[in-house]
XYZ file of C-alpha atoms in Angstrom:
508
model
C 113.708 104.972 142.845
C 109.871 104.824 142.412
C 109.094 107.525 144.481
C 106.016 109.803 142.531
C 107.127 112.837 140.996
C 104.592 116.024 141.522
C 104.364 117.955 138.004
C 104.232 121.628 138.152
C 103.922 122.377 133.966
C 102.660 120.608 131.113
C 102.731 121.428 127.031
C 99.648 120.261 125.323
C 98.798 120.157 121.612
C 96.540 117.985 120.499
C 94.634 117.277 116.811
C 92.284 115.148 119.059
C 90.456 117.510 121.408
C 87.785 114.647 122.532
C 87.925 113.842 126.512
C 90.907 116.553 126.772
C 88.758 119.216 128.512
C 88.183 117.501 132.079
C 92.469 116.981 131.828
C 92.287 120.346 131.590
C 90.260 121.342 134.160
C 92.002 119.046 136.582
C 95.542 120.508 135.407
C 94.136 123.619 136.137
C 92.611 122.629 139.528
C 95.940 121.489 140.911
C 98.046 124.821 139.950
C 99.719 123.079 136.999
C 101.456 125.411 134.424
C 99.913 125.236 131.218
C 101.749 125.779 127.538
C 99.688 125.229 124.312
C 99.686 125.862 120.829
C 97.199 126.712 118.139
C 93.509 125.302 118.055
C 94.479 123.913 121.205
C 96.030 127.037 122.890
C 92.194 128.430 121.648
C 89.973 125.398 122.728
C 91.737 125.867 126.753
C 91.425 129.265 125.949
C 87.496 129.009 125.638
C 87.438 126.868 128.601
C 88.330 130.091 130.149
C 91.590 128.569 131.429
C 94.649 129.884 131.659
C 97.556 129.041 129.006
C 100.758 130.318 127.883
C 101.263 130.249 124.202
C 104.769 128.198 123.223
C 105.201 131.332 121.748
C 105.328 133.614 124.972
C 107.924 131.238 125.758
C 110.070 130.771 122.713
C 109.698 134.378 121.724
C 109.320 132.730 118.153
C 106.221 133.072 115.816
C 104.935 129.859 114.305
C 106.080 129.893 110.944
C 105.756 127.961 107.667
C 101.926 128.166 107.540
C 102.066 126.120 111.387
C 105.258 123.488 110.451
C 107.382 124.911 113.163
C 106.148 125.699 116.174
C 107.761 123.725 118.828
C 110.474 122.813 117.567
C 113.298 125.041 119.618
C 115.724 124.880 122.704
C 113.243 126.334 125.167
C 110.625 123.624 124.728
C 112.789 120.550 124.199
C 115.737 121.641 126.874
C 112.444 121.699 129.326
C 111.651 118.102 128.330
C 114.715 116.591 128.250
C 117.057 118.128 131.371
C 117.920 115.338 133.736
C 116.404 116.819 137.021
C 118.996 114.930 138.894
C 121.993 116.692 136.508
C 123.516 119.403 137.956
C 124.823 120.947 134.573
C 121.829 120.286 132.575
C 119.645 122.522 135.824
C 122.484 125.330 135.430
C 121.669 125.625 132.028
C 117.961 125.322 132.114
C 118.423 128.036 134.530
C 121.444 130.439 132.395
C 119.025 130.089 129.480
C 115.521 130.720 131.673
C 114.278 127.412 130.297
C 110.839 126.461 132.624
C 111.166 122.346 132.968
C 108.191 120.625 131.653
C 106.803 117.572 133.341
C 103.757 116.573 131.157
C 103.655 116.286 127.245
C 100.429 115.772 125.860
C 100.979 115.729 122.095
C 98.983 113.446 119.321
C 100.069 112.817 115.929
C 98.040 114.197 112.758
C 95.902 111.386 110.819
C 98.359 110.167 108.384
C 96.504 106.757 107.829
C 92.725 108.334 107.812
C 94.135 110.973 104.942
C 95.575 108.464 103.130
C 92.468 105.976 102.895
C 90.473 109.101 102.484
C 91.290 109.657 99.118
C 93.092 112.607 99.534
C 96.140 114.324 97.040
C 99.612 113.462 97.670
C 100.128 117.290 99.050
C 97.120 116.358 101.768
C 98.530 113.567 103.203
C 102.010 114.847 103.161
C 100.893 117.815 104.765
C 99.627 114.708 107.686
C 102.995 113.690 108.324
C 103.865 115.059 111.943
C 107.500 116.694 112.474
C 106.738 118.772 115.998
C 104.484 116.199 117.227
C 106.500 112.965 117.306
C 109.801 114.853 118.090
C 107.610 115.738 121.359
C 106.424 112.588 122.045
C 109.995 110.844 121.587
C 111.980 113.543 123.831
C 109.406 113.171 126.277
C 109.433 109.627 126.274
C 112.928 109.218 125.989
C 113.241 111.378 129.455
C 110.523 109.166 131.135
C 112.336 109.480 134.080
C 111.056 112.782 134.917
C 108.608 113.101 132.461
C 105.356 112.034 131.386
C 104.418 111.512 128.145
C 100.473 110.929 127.005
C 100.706 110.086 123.026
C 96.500 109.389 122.462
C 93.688 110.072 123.554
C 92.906 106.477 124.269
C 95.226 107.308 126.740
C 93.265 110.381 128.666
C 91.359 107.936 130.655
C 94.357 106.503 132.368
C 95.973 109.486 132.750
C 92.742 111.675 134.040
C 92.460 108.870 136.771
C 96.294 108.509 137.902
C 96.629 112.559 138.052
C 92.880 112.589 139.889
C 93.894 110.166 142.383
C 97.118 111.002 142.969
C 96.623 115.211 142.518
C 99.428 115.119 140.240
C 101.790 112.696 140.855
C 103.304 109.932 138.566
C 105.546 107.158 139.741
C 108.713 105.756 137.472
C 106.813 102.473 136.489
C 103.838 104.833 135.254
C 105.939 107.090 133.308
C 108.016 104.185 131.832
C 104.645 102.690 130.713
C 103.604 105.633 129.133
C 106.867 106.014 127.358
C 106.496 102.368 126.243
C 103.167 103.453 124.230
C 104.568 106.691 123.433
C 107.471 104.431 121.441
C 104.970 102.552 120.271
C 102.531 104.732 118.183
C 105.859 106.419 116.910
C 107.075 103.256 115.430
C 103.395 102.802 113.940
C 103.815 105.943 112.165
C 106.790 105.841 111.061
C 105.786 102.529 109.465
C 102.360 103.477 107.599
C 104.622 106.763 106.263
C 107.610 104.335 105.532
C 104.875 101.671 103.640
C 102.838 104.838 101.881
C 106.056 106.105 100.361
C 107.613 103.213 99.234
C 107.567 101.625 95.779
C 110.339 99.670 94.982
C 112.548 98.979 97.831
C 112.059 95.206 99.100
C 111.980 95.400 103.112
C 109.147 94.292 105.110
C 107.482 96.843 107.336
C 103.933 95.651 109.555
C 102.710 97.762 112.381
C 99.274 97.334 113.972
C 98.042 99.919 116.592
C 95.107 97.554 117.646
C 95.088 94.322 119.291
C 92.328 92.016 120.256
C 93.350 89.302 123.148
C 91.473 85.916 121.789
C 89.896 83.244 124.340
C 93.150 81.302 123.184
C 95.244 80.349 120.129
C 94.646 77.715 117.793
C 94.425 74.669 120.841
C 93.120 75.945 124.251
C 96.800 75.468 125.923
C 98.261 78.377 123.344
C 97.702 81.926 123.691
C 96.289 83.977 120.856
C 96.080 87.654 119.972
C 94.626 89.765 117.034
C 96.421 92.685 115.469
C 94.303 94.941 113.308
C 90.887 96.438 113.045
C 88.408 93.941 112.339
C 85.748 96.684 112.685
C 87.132 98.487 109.656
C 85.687 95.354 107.665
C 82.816 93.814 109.389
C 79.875 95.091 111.730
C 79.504 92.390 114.436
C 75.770 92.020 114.863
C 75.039 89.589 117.056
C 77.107 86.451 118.955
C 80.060 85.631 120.871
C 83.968 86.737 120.039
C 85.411 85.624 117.139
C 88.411 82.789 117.736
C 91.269 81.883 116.525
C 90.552 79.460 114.238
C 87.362 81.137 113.583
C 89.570 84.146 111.962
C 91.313 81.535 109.802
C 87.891 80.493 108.446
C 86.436 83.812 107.938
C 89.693 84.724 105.721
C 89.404 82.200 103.667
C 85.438 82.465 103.398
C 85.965 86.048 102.458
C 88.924 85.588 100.165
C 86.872 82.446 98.637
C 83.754 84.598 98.328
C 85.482 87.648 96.438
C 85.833 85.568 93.419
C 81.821 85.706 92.773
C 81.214 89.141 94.406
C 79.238 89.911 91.182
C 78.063 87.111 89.787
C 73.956 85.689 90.975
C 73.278 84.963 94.279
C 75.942 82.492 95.577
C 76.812 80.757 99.228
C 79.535 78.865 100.452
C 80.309 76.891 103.660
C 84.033 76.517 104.945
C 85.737 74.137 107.165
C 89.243 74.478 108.429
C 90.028 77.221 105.683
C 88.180 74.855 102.873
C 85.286 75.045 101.024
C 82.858 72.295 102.009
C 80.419 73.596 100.050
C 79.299 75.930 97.551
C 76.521 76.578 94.697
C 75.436 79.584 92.815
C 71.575 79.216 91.909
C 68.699 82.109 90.991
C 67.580 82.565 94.613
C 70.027 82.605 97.250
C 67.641 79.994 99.275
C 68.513 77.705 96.808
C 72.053 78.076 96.507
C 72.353 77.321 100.429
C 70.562 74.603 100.093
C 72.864 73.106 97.049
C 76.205 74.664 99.043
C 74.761 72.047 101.801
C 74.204 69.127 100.074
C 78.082 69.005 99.127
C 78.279 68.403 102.519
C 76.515 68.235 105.233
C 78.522 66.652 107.703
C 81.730 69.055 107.538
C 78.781 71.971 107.488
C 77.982 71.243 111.227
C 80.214 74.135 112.693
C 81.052 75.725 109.955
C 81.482 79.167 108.572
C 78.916 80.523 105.879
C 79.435 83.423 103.513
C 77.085 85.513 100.714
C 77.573 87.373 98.185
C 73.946 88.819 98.484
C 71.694 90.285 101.158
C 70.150 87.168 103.425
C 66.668 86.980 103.212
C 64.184 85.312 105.940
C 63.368 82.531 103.501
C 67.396 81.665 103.702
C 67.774 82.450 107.207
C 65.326 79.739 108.280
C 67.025 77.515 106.511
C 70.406 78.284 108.091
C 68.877 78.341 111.265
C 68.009 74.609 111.010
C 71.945 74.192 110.831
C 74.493 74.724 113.660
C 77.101 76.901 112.468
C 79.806 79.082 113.993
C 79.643 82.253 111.543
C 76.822 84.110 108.923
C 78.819 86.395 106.846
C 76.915 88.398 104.064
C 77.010 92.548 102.669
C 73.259 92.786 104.712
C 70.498 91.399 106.096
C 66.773 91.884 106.139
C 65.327 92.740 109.408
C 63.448 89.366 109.892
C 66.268 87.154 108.570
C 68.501 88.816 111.659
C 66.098 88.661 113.644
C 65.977 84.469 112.829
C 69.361 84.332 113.064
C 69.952 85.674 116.168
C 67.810 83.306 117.390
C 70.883 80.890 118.971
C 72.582 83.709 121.131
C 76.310 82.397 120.526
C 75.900 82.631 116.733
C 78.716 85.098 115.345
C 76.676 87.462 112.522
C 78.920 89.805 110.462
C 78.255 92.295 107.575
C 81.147 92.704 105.248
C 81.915 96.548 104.032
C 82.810 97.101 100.694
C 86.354 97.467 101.446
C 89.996 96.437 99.304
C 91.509 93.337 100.660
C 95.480 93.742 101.243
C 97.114 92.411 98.158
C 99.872 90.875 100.003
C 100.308 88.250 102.129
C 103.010 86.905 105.048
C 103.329 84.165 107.996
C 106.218 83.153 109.646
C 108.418 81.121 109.025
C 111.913 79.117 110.724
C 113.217 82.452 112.554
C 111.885 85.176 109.305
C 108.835 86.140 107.678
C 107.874 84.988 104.164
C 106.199 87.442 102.050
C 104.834 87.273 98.923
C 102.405 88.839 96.320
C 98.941 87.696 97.203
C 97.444 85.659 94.128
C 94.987 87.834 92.776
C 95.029 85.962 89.035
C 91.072 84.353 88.306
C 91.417 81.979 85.168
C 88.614 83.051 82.720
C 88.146 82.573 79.098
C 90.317 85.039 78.009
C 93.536 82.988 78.823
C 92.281 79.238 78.524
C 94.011 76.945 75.741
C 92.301 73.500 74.412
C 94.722 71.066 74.602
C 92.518 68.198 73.406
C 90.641 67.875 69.964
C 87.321 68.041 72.185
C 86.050 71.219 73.303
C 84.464 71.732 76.407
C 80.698 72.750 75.360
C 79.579 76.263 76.757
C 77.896 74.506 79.800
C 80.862 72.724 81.046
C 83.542 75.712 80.179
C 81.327 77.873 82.824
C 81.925 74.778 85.300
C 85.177 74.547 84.732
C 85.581 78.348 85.064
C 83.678 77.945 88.726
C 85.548 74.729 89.517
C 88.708 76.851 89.035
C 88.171 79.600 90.733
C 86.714 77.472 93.999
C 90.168 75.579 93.698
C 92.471 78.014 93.816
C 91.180 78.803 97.733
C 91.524 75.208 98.479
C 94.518 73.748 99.980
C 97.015 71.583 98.215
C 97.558 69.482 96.596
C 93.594 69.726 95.588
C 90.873 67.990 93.142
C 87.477 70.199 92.558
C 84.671 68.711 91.152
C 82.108 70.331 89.895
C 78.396 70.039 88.262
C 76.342 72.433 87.444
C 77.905 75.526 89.134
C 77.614 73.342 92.615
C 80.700 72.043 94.181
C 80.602 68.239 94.081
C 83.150 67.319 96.300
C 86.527 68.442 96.948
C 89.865 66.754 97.936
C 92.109 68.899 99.988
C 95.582 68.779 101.285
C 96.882 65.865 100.601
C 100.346 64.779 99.512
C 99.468 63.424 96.140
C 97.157 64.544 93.590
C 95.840 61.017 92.938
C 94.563 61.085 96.255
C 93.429 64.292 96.410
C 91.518 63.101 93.346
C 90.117 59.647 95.068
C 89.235 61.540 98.136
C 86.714 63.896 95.765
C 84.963 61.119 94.022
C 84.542 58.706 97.098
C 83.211 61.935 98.879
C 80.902 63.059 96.266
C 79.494 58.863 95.770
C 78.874 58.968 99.510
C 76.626 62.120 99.246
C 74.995 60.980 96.120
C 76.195 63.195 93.171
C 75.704 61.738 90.190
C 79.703 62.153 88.467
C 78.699 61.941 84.781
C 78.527 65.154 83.513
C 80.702 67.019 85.865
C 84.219 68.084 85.444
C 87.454 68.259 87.448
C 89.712 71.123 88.471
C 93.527 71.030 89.777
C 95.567 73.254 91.398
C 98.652 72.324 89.627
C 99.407 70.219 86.178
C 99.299 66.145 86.090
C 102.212 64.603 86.035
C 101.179 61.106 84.149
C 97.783 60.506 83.151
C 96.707 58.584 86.037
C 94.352 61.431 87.135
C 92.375 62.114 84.085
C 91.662 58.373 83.624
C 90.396 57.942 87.165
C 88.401 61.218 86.483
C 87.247 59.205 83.253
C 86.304 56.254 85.016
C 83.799 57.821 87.048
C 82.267 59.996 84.606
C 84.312 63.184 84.479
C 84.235 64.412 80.425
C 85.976 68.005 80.880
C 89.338 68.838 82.821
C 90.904 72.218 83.743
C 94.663 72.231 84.689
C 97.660 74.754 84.866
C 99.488 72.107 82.205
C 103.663 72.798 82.027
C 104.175 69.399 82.549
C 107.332 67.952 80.539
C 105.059 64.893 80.498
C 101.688 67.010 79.656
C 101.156 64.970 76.094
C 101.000 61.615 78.061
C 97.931 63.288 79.692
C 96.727 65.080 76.353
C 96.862 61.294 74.237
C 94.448 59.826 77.125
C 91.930 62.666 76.626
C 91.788 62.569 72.928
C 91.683 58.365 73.049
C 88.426 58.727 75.356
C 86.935 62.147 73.950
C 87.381 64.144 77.244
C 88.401 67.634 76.854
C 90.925 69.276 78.795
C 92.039 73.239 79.077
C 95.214 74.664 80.091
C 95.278 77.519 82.227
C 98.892 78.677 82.115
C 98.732 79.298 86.259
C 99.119 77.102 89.156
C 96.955 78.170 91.895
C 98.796 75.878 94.846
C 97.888 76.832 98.403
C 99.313 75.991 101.794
């Protein structure tokens, strides 16, 4: 049942010419029938090879300005007779229909048009008809045919042909055909996902996988689907992990909220800010992003919004830490950098962040809208007869935005654009809320002064007169409590001020 099968002819037509020619030549080498069509009927052509236009054979011009070429009897009844059939040979041989053994066909660059910019007539023009019908008859006959769908395939291929002058076995062609099917349903998908506006079905495909050193505990497997090097340059270090890609989401989620503002750092722990500060020199702003902290910082991820300087690397050096994110580097603060060799150093491109989101969940996905809202001034209320002076509404502001990346239920507090102390993921806010001020007393922050952020409104007043007690004059909450006044009356009895965002920013 394995036994190879020799191929005598093969139809290639290709967008991607890159490593074809030496297939070529060794096609040619072994006495293998050639068939080709347009810029690659000319680039074989050059190579001074022999080929057979498709159409010598289909005694049919290509037509439509190059939209139908292939498609016809005398190319597909080669690919898909059953070489075993007895009826479907009689009629490959009543119609003088030459089988075809190899199919090398590659799909135009639907998802390069489409994030090139280009019209709507441009990247329609990208989606393939002739190609993938090719590549699903051939790989649908895999049986006796071969089907090579990419040229990160013509390695494989070159090799098995070159070592084998020409013959495939069943499990080779079936493997093919399994990435053939593969890069099919990709396309299909970024068409389907380009086209649609209104219709609520979930569609993912990924053409690239990474295999990780192992899931989120050493005894589970892990795997990486999409193109990290569309958004990062890896300069230095070891392979990201698992749970290292959990951090560096959130770190690069977290750090889009200031992308524009002055120079401003932030370390993350388990998907959490553990510290943060925006200062006038971005040496200073590290250092205040690791004062919040300092323990949780051992290990943790660290992300810029500005080019790292050498003054800043040195600091960070001094610091053991998994990840260095920024938009650049200078040459000596890399070169500091990479002085501990398993260090991971990235530079982030300038490039849109999905605005969706999905995990799994029970035996389905969830899916939702990803929450692109940023409280500012514009849609703030003051619930209280106090308001917040200008100082501590551009706290509250940065308090708010650093909370909605934190997980829930969360407290955020806040001095001085630096991040205080945060509580994160607990069960109920008023813990959340002791967590952040026993934290920020055990590194030393002086409370009065700052103000408090939550993810979602307050319930009863317990909060805001713990935040009270320890110094807190200026809260920011969603409110849409039934029970927000009981919160409101404690404010305006001890002069705090409190704003009212109108959006709950909960995160799990």
């Amino acid at each position: 049942m394995n036994s190879p099968k020799k191929a005598t002819s093969a139809l290639i037509s290709v967008f991607h010419k890159d490593g074809l020619e030496p297939i070529v030549q060794k096609l040619n080498a072994l006495g293998i029938t050639i068939y080709s069509t347009g810029g690659t009927e000319k680039f074989i052509k050059e190579l001074g090879i022999n080929v057979i236009p498709v159409e010598d054979l289909t005694s049919y011009p290509s037509i439509l300005g190059g939209r139908v070429k292939t498609l016809h009897p005398k190319v597909f009844g080669g690919i898909l007779s059953r070489r075993e059939n007895e009826n479907d040979v009689s009629q490959l041989n009543e119609f003088n229909i030459p089988e075809i053994d190899i199919v090398i066909v590659d799909l135009y660059p639907f998802e390069k048009t489409v994030l090139s910019g280009a019209s709507e007539q441009d990247i329609i023009e990208k989606i393939d008809i002739g190609g993938i019908s090719l590549i699903r008859a051939a790989a649908k006959n895999f049986k006796d045919v071969i089907c090579v769908s990419s040229m990160n395939q013509y390695p494989e291929f070159l090799q098995i042909i070159d070592e084998t002058n020409g013959e495939t076995t069943l499990e080779q062609r079936k493997r093919f055909a399994a990435k053939s099917f593969a890069i099919s349903s990709h396309y299909d998908t970024a068409i389907f996902n380009y086209l649609n506006n209104d219709e609520v079905t979930f569609r993912q495909s990924f053409d690239t996988v990474s295999t990780l050193r192992y899931g989120e505990n050493p005894h589970q497997k892990g795997y990486f689907f999409g193109d990290l090097e569309s958004l990062f340059d890896k300069l230095h270090g070891k392979e990201l992990s698992y749970n290292n890609l959990l951090d560096v989401d959130a770190a690069v989620n977290l750090i889009q909220e200031f992308k524009n503002d002055t120079p401003t750092f932030a370390i993350l722990k388990h998907n959490n800010a553990c510290g943060l500060a925006q200062r006038a020199t971005l040496k200073q702003a590290y250092l205040d992003a690791l004062a919040g902290d300092p323990t949780s910082a051992f290990g943790g991820v660290l992300i810029s919004n500005k080019e790292i300087d050498a003054d800043t690397a040195s600091e960070i050096h001094k610091l053991f830490c998994e990840v260095v994110i920024a938009p650049s580097y200078t040459v000596e603060a890399l070169e500091i950098l990479k002085g501990k060799k398993n260090r991971i150093i990235l530079i982030q491109k300038n490039i849109k962040l999905p605005k969706t989101q999905y995990r799994t969940a029970l035996n389905g996905v969830l899916f939702q809208a990803k929450d692109t809202k940023t409280d500012d001034a514009s849609v703030i209320t003051t619930s209280t007869f106090e308001e917040p002076t200008n100082k501590e509404l551009e706290d509250l502001l940065f308090a708010s935005k650093i909370c909605k990346h934190t997980k829930s239920n969360t407290i955020v507090l806040v001095k001085d654009k630096q991040l205080c102390a945060s509580g994160t993921g607990q069960t109920s806010r008023v813990d959340a809320l002791n967590q952040s001020i026993t934290k920020a007393t055990h590194f030393k922050f002086n409370l009065n002064g700052a103000v408090m952020a939550s993810d979602a409104f307050f319930p009863f007043p317990d909060c805001v007169e713990i935040a009270d007690n320890a110094g807190i004059k200026a809260v920011i909450q969603p409110g849409g409590s039934i029970k927000d006044q009981l919160s409101i009356d404690y404010c305006n009895e001890h002069k705090m001020s409190m704003i009212f965002t109108g959006t709950r920013h909960f995160k799990h």
